[in-house]
Amino acid sequence: MYLSDLVTALEGSATAEIFAEAKKLEKQGKKVYHLEIGQPDFLPPQPVLDAICEATKQGKTTYTPSRGMIELREEIAKYLLDTTGATVGPENEIIAITGAKHGLFSSMFTVLNPGDEVLLPNPCWVSYEAIVRSVRAKPIFINLNPPHFDLDADLIHEHITANTKVIVINSPNNPTGTIYSEKQIHDTLKLAKDLGIYVMSDEIYSEYVFDSSWTSLLSFPEWREIGIVINGFSKSFSMTGLRLAWIAANSKIIDQINKVIQFTTSCPPSISQWGGIAALKHVDLAREQIAKTIPQRIKAVFDILGDLETIQLTPIEGAMYAFLRIGDGNSVDDIEIAKQLLSKEGIAITPGSAFGPAGKGHLRISLGVKLEELTVALDKLKRFLSNI
């Protein structure tokens, strides 16, 4: 049997594998605390559910334009103007896609050639490396400095070569919870513009901002020249399984990405697009839900784990995760610790090594679990880590 060397060389998602193992234990009757999966535990706002049901009843289940319905793109443009101050053309500078992950793949497939290099400030989301490799490009990790893991344009500059084509940034950041400052993004964008390198900004957690101000790449006038921005509905509106997101870029890039959509997914799910329109019209409902849940959970993390001398917590400015270093980060096996936490304590948690070299010796805690469950799990986690 012949299989692709490229695909067989790719690593599976560590988070997905842990989630699958946790589900097996649950089927055996064991109690599992799900601190591994980055999924909000609340439902989408009611108008979203109503719009999806109504669209289904009316038979609005056919193909849509590959770029997404114009009604959706117009609402996205209004949302971007309101949140970033940028005027983005719904006709030719926005494309709706089947989830942010496919948006990242489609964007990289569009702008990269085999052998090109992509800079990944690290720690970074688990899928970046695999997506880069899947388009036959080369990921280059840039280890950022703990505990804040701030974006460092000088450090990025040290890693740039003649083959560098893309710098990926993610703010608010998964897994660290860091929000890059306006200056950090500006300095990175200036560096990229001077050298003719794309900046691909993953802004999927843009509505999860708690202890800092947030700046979009779209806030800078240079975005049309070298910027590609990916955002979507999964996290902000708890629409993870509905697979809907968008890309904003200049019209030449969007035209080429549209080709990728046409020969892969054809278009985003039609009923999800109607839900997306309703979501953006009622964004305040989503913001209220986030505001009344995640800050309480952040407080619980620091209340319970903050005085534990065996760990170091990264300040949580945004996103929906806590990122902690165990000891000095070098003398512990975070993968083995994650395995023990699942088997002995029933805590499903993602090891930091899944997020690249700079994640070694860390654990990522998802805050997408109800406060009562989280508190119990954190107490168990504290007892476990106290003995390391």
Tab-separated table of C-alpha atoms in Angstrom:
chain	number	residue	atom	x	y	z
A	1	MET	CA	0.000	0.000	0.000
A	2	TYR	CA	1.394	3.400	-1.000
A	3	LEU	CA	0.904	6.451	1.190
A	4	SER	CA	2.116	9.994	0.868
A	5	ASP	CA	5.497	10.547	2.496
A	6	LEU	CA	4.374	14.079	3.305
A	7	VAL	CA	1.212	13.057	5.140
A	8	THR	CA	2.745	10.137	7.018
A	9	ALA	CA	5.513	12.434	8.273
A	10	LEU	CA	3.011	14.868	9.793
A	11	GLU	CA	2.265	14.664	13.500
A	12	GLY	CA	-1.362	14.389	14.588
A	13	SER	CA	-2.877	17.046	16.820
A	14	ALA	CA	-1.814	16.418	20.420
A	15	THR	CA	-4.957	18.114	21.711
A	16	ALA	CA	-7.194	15.928	19.548
A	17	GLU	CA	-5.354	12.786	20.636
A	18	ILE	CA	-5.702	13.630	24.318
A	19	PHE	CA	-9.375	14.463	23.812
A	20	ALA	CA	-9.913	11.078	22.122
A	21	GLU	CA	-8.148	9.239	24.955
A	22	ALA	CA	-10.206	11.144	27.514
A	23	LYS	CA	-13.405	10.130	25.736
A	24	LYS	CA	-12.334	6.472	25.943
A	25	LEU	CA	-11.922	6.780	29.700
A	26	GLU	CA	-15.336	8.403	29.978
A	27	LYS	CA	-16.885	5.477	28.109
A	28	GLN	CA	-15.342	3.250	30.766
A	29	GLY	CA	-17.226	5.232	33.397
A	30	LYS	CA	-14.335	7.371	34.633
A	31	LYS	CA	-14.786	11.034	35.506
A	32	VAL	CA	-12.673	13.281	33.271
A	33	TYR	CA	-12.078	17.011	33.629
A	34	HIS	CA	-11.631	18.451	30.154
A	35	LEU	CA	-8.937	21.099	30.372
A	36	GLU	CA	-7.490	20.169	26.984
A	37	ILE	CA	-9.923	21.248	24.292
A	38	GLY	CA	-10.165	24.891	23.209
A	39	GLN	CA	-13.923	24.984	22.967
A	40	PRO	CA	-16.305	27.332	24.809
A	41	ASP	CA	-18.746	25.451	27.016
A	42	PHE	CA	-21.662	27.794	26.272
A	43	LEU	CA	-24.090	27.719	23.341
A	44	PRO	CA	-24.075	30.230	20.491
A	45	PRO	CA	-26.332	33.253	21.075
A	46	GLN	CA	-30.004	32.355	20.587
A	47	PRO	CA	-30.403	34.480	17.417
A	48	VAL	CA	-27.693	32.332	15.794
A	49	LEU	CA	-29.540	29.117	16.589
A	50	ASP	CA	-32.822	30.647	15.406
A	51	ALA	CA	-31.277	31.785	12.106
A	52	ILE	CA	-29.786	28.346	11.427
A	53	CYS	CA	-33.091	26.606	12.190
A	54	GLU	CA	-35.036	29.012	10.008
A	55	ALA	CA	-32.576	28.662	7.133
A	56	THR	CA	-32.856	24.882	7.364
A	57	LYS	CA	-36.657	24.988	7.403
A	58	GLN	CA	-36.627	27.223	4.326
A	59	GLY	CA	-34.332	24.834	2.477
A	60	LYS	CA	-31.404	27.244	2.325
A	61	THR	CA	-29.033	24.304	2.200
A	62	THR	CA	-27.619	24.648	-1.298
A	63	TYR	CA	-24.238	25.851	-2.530
A	64	THR	CA	-23.452	29.518	-2.087
A	65	PRO	CA	-20.836	31.565	-3.957
A	66	SER	CA	-17.374	30.196	-3.164
A	67	ARG	CA	-16.458	33.501	-1.528
A	68	GLY	CA	-19.455	33.200	0.769
A	69	MET	CA	-22.773	35.004	0.599
A	70	ILE	CA	-22.441	38.718	0.006
A	71	GLU	CA	-24.825	39.363	2.919
A	72	LEU	CA	-22.326	37.654	5.226
A	73	ARG	CA	-19.318	39.459	3.780
A	74	GLU	CA	-21.076	42.788	4.212
A	75	GLU	CA	-21.700	42.032	7.879
A	76	ILE	CA	-18.055	41.010	8.310
A	77	ALA	CA	-16.968	44.307	6.733
A	78	LYS	CA	-19.189	46.253	9.175
A	79	TYR	CA	-17.780	44.276	12.095
A	80	LEU	CA	-14.187	44.928	11.007
A	81	LEU	CA	-14.841	48.638	10.602
A	82	ASP	CA	-16.317	48.752	14.105
A	83	THR	CA	-13.578	46.700	15.806
A	84	THR	CA	-10.446	47.703	13.895
A	85	GLY	CA	-11.288	50.966	12.126
A	86	ALA	CA	-10.358	49.386	8.789
A	87	THR	CA	-12.475	49.731	5.668
A	88	VAL	CA	-12.349	46.299	4.053
A	89	GLY	CA	-14.194	45.691	0.801
A	90	PRO	CA	-16.840	42.958	1.114
A	91	GLU	CA	-16.816	42.278	-2.632
A	92	ASN	CA	-13.117	41.595	-3.157
A	93	GLU	CA	-11.159	41.836	0.125
A	94	ILE	CA	-13.101	39.345	2.254
A	95	ILE	CA	-13.687	35.655	1.705
A	96	ALA	CA	-15.691	33.359	3.976
A	97	ILE	CA	-14.087	29.983	4.621
A	98	THR	CA	-14.846	26.672	6.311
A	99	GLY	CA	-13.155	27.369	9.625
A	100	ALA	CA	-10.024	29.355	10.485
A	101	LYS	CA	-7.836	26.269	10.149
A	102	HIS	CA	-8.788	25.918	6.497
A	103	GLY	CA	-8.301	29.659	6.148
A	104	LEU	CA	-4.715	29.316	7.315
A	105	PHE	CA	-4.116	26.383	4.984
A	106	SER	CA	-5.692	28.169	2.012
A	107	SER	CA	-3.662	31.315	2.672
A	108	MET	CA	-0.376	29.442	2.961
A	109	PHE	CA	-1.174	27.321	-0.065
A	110	THR	CA	-1.734	30.559	-1.970
A	111	VAL	CA	1.432	32.496	-1.062
A	112	LEU	CA	4.052	29.780	-0.446
A	113	ASN	CA	6.183	27.627	-2.716
A	114	PRO	CA	8.017	24.424	-1.720
A	115	GLY	CA	11.086	25.289	0.333
A	116	ASP	CA	9.853	28.703	1.464
A	117	GLU	CA	10.279	29.445	5.161
A	118	VAL	CA	7.564	30.500	7.606
A	119	LEU	CA	8.542	32.105	10.910
A	120	LEU	CA	6.498	30.908	13.889
A	121	PRO	CA	6.948	32.902	17.123
A	122	ASN	CA	6.903	30.132	19.681
A	123	PRO	CA	5.055	28.805	21.712
A	124	CYS	CA	2.357	28.701	19.057
A	125	TRP	CA	-0.836	26.864	18.195
A	126	VAL	CA	-0.303	23.173	17.482
A	127	SER	CA	-1.558	23.215	13.881
A	128	TYR	CA	0.711	25.917	12.444
A	129	GLU	CA	3.687	23.624	11.954
A	130	ALA	CA	1.642	20.876	10.270
A	131	ILE	CA	-0.110	23.353	7.965
A	132	VAL	CA	3.228	24.837	6.904
A	133	ARG	CA	4.665	21.396	6.213
A	134	SER	CA	1.524	20.325	4.346
A	135	VAL	CA	2.175	22.972	1.686
A	136	ARG	CA	5.817	21.789	1.501
A	137	ALA	CA	7.198	24.878	3.194
A	138	LYS	CA	9.557	24.925	6.184
A	139	PRO	CA	8.550	26.087	9.671
A	140	ILE	CA	11.162	28.089	11.586
A	141	PHE	CA	10.481	28.407	15.306
A	142	ILE	CA	11.439	31.621	17.108
A	143	ASN	CA	11.554	30.928	20.825
A	144	LEU	CA	10.046	33.906	22.656
A	145	ASN	CA	11.071	34.751	26.197
A	146	PRO	CA	8.942	33.642	29.182
A	147	PRO	CA	6.957	34.434	31.167
A	148	HIS	CA	5.286	37.040	28.907
A	149	PHE	CA	6.328	35.651	25.496
A	150	ASP	CA	6.129	39.113	23.920
A	151	LEU	CA	6.561	39.534	20.168
A	152	ASP	CA	10.178	40.564	19.504
A	153	ALA	CA	10.890	42.100	16.084
A	154	ASP	CA	14.660	42.033	16.698
A	155	LEU	CA	14.533	38.326	17.463
A	156	ILE	CA	12.401	37.739	14.383
A	157	HIS	CA	14.922	39.658	12.272
A	158	GLU	CA	17.696	37.288	13.404
A	159	HIS	CA	15.797	34.351	11.870
A	160	ILE	CA	15.008	35.910	8.493
A	161	THR	CA	16.760	34.455	5.453
A	162	ALA	CA	16.394	34.835	1.699
A	163	ASN	CA	13.790	32.037	1.875
A	164	THR	CA	11.560	33.712	4.480
A	165	LYS	CA	8.149	34.444	2.968
A	166	VAL	CA	5.682	34.595	5.890
A	167	ILE	CA	5.668	35.600	9.553
A	168	VAL	CA	2.724	34.200	11.514
A	169	ILE	CA	1.447	36.134	14.522
A	170	ASN	CA	-1.384	35.183	16.854
A	171	SER	CA	-2.837	37.735	19.266
A	172	PRO	CA	-4.491	37.071	21.665
A	173	ASN	CA	-2.216	34.070	21.724
A	174	ASN	CA	-2.923	30.383	22.010
A	175	PRO	CA	-1.450	28.897	24.216
A	176	THR	CA	0.090	31.718	26.258
A	177	GLY	CA	-2.790	34.195	26.626
A	178	THR	CA	-0.403	37.006	25.638
A	179	ILE	CA	-1.649	40.029	23.705
A	180	TYR	CA	0.964	41.694	21.520
A	181	SER	CA	1.215	45.451	21.976
A	182	GLU	CA	0.533	47.932	19.194
A	183	LYS	CA	4.257	48.707	19.063
A	184	GLN	CA	5.253	45.045	18.853
A	185	ILE	CA	2.910	44.484	15.916
A	186	HIS	CA	3.963	47.758	14.267
A	187	ASP	CA	7.662	46.883	14.543
A	188	THR	CA	7.047	43.418	13.110
A	189	LEU	CA	4.938	44.803	10.280
A	190	LYS	CA	7.554	47.439	9.423
A	191	LEU	CA	10.279	44.798	9.342
A	192	ALA	CA	8.163	42.585	7.089
A	193	LYS	CA	7.232	45.437	4.767
A	194	ASP	CA	10.853	46.528	4.376
A	195	LEU	CA	11.842	42.994	3.386
A	196	GLY	CA	8.762	42.101	1.318
A	197	ILE	CA	7.514	39.373	3.676
A	198	TYR	CA	3.859	38.559	4.352
A	199	VAL	CA	2.476	38.838	7.877
A	200	MET	CA	-0.305	36.334	8.538
A	201	SER	CA	-2.305	37.363	11.604
A	202	ASP	CA	-4.492	34.788	13.360
A	203	GLU	CA	-7.028	36.873	15.297
A	204	ILE	CA	-9.514	34.144	16.208
A	205	TYR	CA	-9.497	35.187	19.912
A	206	SER	CA	-10.060	38.900	19.239
A	207	GLU	CA	-13.170	39.002	21.450
A	208	TYR	CA	-11.291	37.427	24.375
A	209	VAL	CA	-9.460	40.481	25.739
A	210	PHE	CA	-9.264	40.946	29.510
A	211	ASP	CA	-6.155	42.647	30.834
A	212	SER	CA	-4.764	44.613	27.923
A	213	SER	CA	-5.719	46.583	24.840
A	214	TRP	CA	-5.838	44.632	21.586
A	215	THR	CA	-4.623	45.765	18.191
A	216	SER	CA	-5.542	44.135	14.886
A	217	LEU	CA	-3.149	43.988	11.954
A	218	LEU	CA	-5.957	45.695	10.037
A	219	SER	CA	-5.466	48.788	12.184
A	220	PHE	CA	-2.292	49.604	10.246
A	221	PRO	CA	-2.532	51.141	6.753
A	222	GLU	CA	0.130	48.724	5.465
A	223	TRP	CA	-2.169	45.735	5.861
A	224	ARG	CA	-3.194	45.702	2.209
A	225	GLU	CA	0.401	45.388	1.025
A	226	ILE	CA	1.604	42.411	3.074
A	227	GLY	CA	-1.147	41.499	5.540
A	228	ILE	CA	-3.400	38.442	5.620
A	229	VAL	CA	-5.853	38.342	8.536
A	230	ILE	CA	-7.789	35.255	9.618
A	231	ASN	CA	-10.686	35.411	12.065
A	232	GLY	CA	-13.947	33.583	12.555
A	233	PHE	CA	-16.924	32.468	14.595
A	234	SER	CA	-15.728	29.353	16.448
A	235	LYS	CA	-14.464	30.946	19.645
A	236	SER	CA	-16.214	34.314	19.853
A	237	PHE	CA	-19.656	32.887	19.132
A	238	SER	CA	-19.093	29.290	20.299
A	239	MET	CA	-19.765	28.009	16.765
A	240	THR	CA	-16.895	25.494	16.664
A	241	GLY	CA	-18.730	22.703	14.871
A	242	LEU	CA	-20.424	25.025	12.391
A	243	ARG	CA	-17.055	25.667	10.655
A	244	LEU	CA	-17.231	29.291	9.595
A	245	ALA	CA	-14.504	31.924	9.436
A	246	TRP	CA	-13.126	34.588	7.110
A	247	ILE	CA	-9.948	35.956	5.564
A	248	ALA	CA	-9.258	39.640	4.916
A	249	ALA	CA	-6.489	40.515	2.442
A	250	ASN	CA	-5.938	42.540	-0.694
A	251	SER	CA	-8.024	41.602	-3.722
A	252	LYS	CA	-5.192	39.849	-5.584
A	253	ILE	CA	-4.624	37.449	-2.703
A	254	ILE	CA	-8.343	36.888	-2.142
A	255	ASP	CA	-8.825	36.088	-5.852
A	256	GLN	CA	-6.219	33.329	-5.604
A	257	ILE	CA	-7.530	31.979	-2.297
A	258	ASN	CA	-10.933	31.760	-3.962
A	259	LYS	CA	-9.469	29.216	-6.407
A	260	VAL	CA	-8.336	27.062	-3.480
A	261	ILE	CA	-11.829	27.193	-1.978
A	262	GLN	CA	-13.395	26.230	-5.305
A	263	PHE	CA	-11.412	23.007	-5.613
A	264	THR	CA	-11.479	22.015	-1.930
A	265	THR	CA	-14.592	22.944	0.064
A	266	SER	CA	-16.616	24.702	-2.690
A	267	CYS	CA	-18.056	27.133	-0.118
A	268	PRO	CA	-18.691	27.353	3.621
A	269	PRO	CA	-21.824	25.572	4.921
A	270	SER	CA	-24.827	27.611	3.831
A	271	ILE	CA	-26.798	27.366	7.068
A	272	SER	CA	-23.677	28.329	9.038
A	273	GLN	CA	-23.426	31.491	6.955
A	274	TRP	CA	-26.957	32.502	7.939
A	275	GLY	CA	-25.947	31.855	11.542
A	276	GLY	CA	-22.853	33.999	11.027
A	277	ILE	CA	-24.941	36.922	9.811
A	278	ALA	CA	-27.103	36.699	12.929
A	279	ALA	CA	-24.001	36.378	15.133
A	280	LEU	CA	-22.484	39.609	13.864
A	281	LYS	CA	-25.783	41.442	14.203
A	282	HIS	CA	-25.909	40.357	17.859
A	283	VAL	CA	-22.227	40.468	18.794
A	284	ASP	CA	-23.061	42.116	22.136
A	285	LEU	CA	-24.720	38.876	23.286
A	286	ALA	CA	-21.519	36.949	22.646
A	287	ARG	CA	-19.449	39.580	24.417
A	288	GLU	CA	-21.717	39.417	27.451
A	289	GLN	CA	-21.348	35.643	27.622
A	290	ILE	CA	-17.558	35.833	27.435
A	291	ALA	CA	-17.386	38.625	30.010
A	292	LYS	CA	-19.451	36.772	32.588
A	293	THR	CA	-17.573	33.467	32.329
A	294	ILE	CA	-13.887	33.673	31.358
A	295	PRO	CA	-12.662	36.374	33.817
A	296	GLN	CA	-14.075	34.326	36.726
A	297	ARG	CA	-12.138	31.318	35.498
A	298	ILE	CA	-8.938	33.312	35.111
A	299	LYS	CA	-9.335	34.466	38.722
A	300	ALA	CA	-9.819	30.853	39.844
A	301	VAL	CA	-6.555	29.832	38.145
A	302	PHE	CA	-4.547	32.462	40.026
A	303	ASP	CA	-6.434	32.011	43.295
A	304	ILE	CA	-5.723	28.267	43.342
A	305	LEU	CA	-2.385	27.949	41.556
A	306	GLY	CA	-0.877	31.400	42.101
A	307	ASP	CA	1.014	30.515	45.302
A	308	LEU	CA	2.342	27.169	44.044
A	309	GLU	CA	6.130	27.470	44.142
A	310	THR	CA	6.748	24.621	41.715
A	311	ILE	CA	5.177	26.458	38.760
A	312	GLN	CA	5.257	29.808	36.965
A	313	LEU	CA	2.032	31.179	35.460
A	314	THR	CA	2.053	33.346	32.356
A	315	PRO	CA	-0.153	36.454	32.806
A	316	ILE	CA	-3.477	35.900	31.041
A	317	GLU	CA	-4.274	38.996	28.974
A	318	GLY	CA	-6.562	37.328	26.442
A	319	ALA	CA	-7.714	34.107	24.736
A	320	MET	CA	-9.108	31.298	26.905
A	321	TYR	CA	-6.088	29.484	28.287
A	322	ALA	CA	-3.676	29.428	31.197
A	323	PHE	CA	-0.087	28.488	30.390
A	324	LEU	CA	2.135	27.337	33.223
A	325	ARG	CA	5.739	26.283	33.449
A	326	ILE	CA	6.657	23.396	35.719
A	327	GLY	CA	9.871	24.023	37.646
A	328	ASP	CA	12.550	25.446	35.374
A	329	GLY	CA	10.798	23.983	32.324
A	330	ASN	CA	13.826	21.922	31.332
A	331	SER	CA	14.032	19.127	33.867
A	332	VAL	CA	10.474	17.785	33.522
A	333	ASP	CA	8.730	15.733	30.867
A	334	ASP	CA	5.481	17.608	30.255
A	335	ILE	CA	4.139	14.861	27.986
A	336	GLU	CA	4.591	12.241	30.699
A	337	ILE	CA	3.037	14.553	33.282
A	338	ALA	CA	-0.007	15.042	31.019
A	339	LYS	CA	-0.342	11.262	30.682
A	340	GLN	CA	-0.171	10.802	34.450
A	341	LEU	CA	-2.694	13.560	35.068
A	342	LEU	CA	-5.169	11.816	32.780
A	343	SER	CA	-4.637	8.295	34.098
A	344	LYS	CA	-4.298	9.114	37.814
A	345	GLU	CA	-6.365	12.264	38.302
A	346	GLY	CA	-8.785	12.199	35.382
A	347	ILE	CA	-7.495	15.575	34.169
A	348	ALA	CA	-7.186	15.910	30.399
A	349	ILE	CA	-4.621	18.634	29.712
A	350	THR	CA	-2.402	19.553	26.764
A	351	PRO	CA	1.375	19.291	27.256
A	352	GLY	CA	3.343	22.392	26.319
A	353	SER	CA	5.609	20.472	23.957
A	354	ALA	CA	2.653	20.247	21.571
A	355	PHE	CA	3.067	23.992	21.000
A	356	GLY	CA	6.650	23.809	19.797
A	357	PRO	CA	10.137	23.851	21.351
A	358	ALA	CA	9.472	26.828	23.645
A	359	GLY	CA	6.509	24.978	25.155
A	360	LYS	CA	8.636	22.222	26.670
A	361	GLY	CA	8.055	21.862	30.383
A	362	HIS	CA	4.703	23.657	30.258
A	363	LEU	CA	1.035	22.704	30.477
A	364	ARG	CA	-1.902	24.481	28.833
A	365	ILE	CA	-5.187	24.717	30.711
A	366	SER	CA	-8.310	25.429	28.693
A	367	LEU	CA	-10.816	27.682	30.417
A	368	GLY	CA	-13.666	26.323	28.320
A	369	VAL	CA	-15.170	24.479	31.279
A	370	LYS	CA	-17.694	25.581	33.881
A	371	LEU	CA	-16.284	27.264	36.979
A	372	GLU	CA	-17.371	24.484	39.342
A	373	GLU	CA	-15.646	21.807	37.263
A	374	LEU	CA	-12.593	23.984	36.743
A	375	THR	CA	-12.206	24.641	40.460
A	376	VAL	CA	-12.255	20.937	41.308
A	377	ALA	CA	-9.796	20.156	38.520
A	378	LEU	CA	-7.442	22.967	39.579
A	379	ASP	CA	-7.437	21.706	43.171
A	380	LYS	CA	-6.500	18.229	41.941
A	381	LEU	CA	-3.879	19.706	39.624
A	382	LYS	CA	-2.356	21.723	42.482
A	383	ARG	CA	-2.026	18.650	44.700
A	384	PHE	CA	-0.413	16.718	41.852
A	385	LEU	CA	2.052	19.457	40.911
A	386	SER	CA	2.959	20.077	44.560
A	387	ASN	CA	4.620	16.662	44.641
A	388	ILE	CA	6.791	17.156	41.558
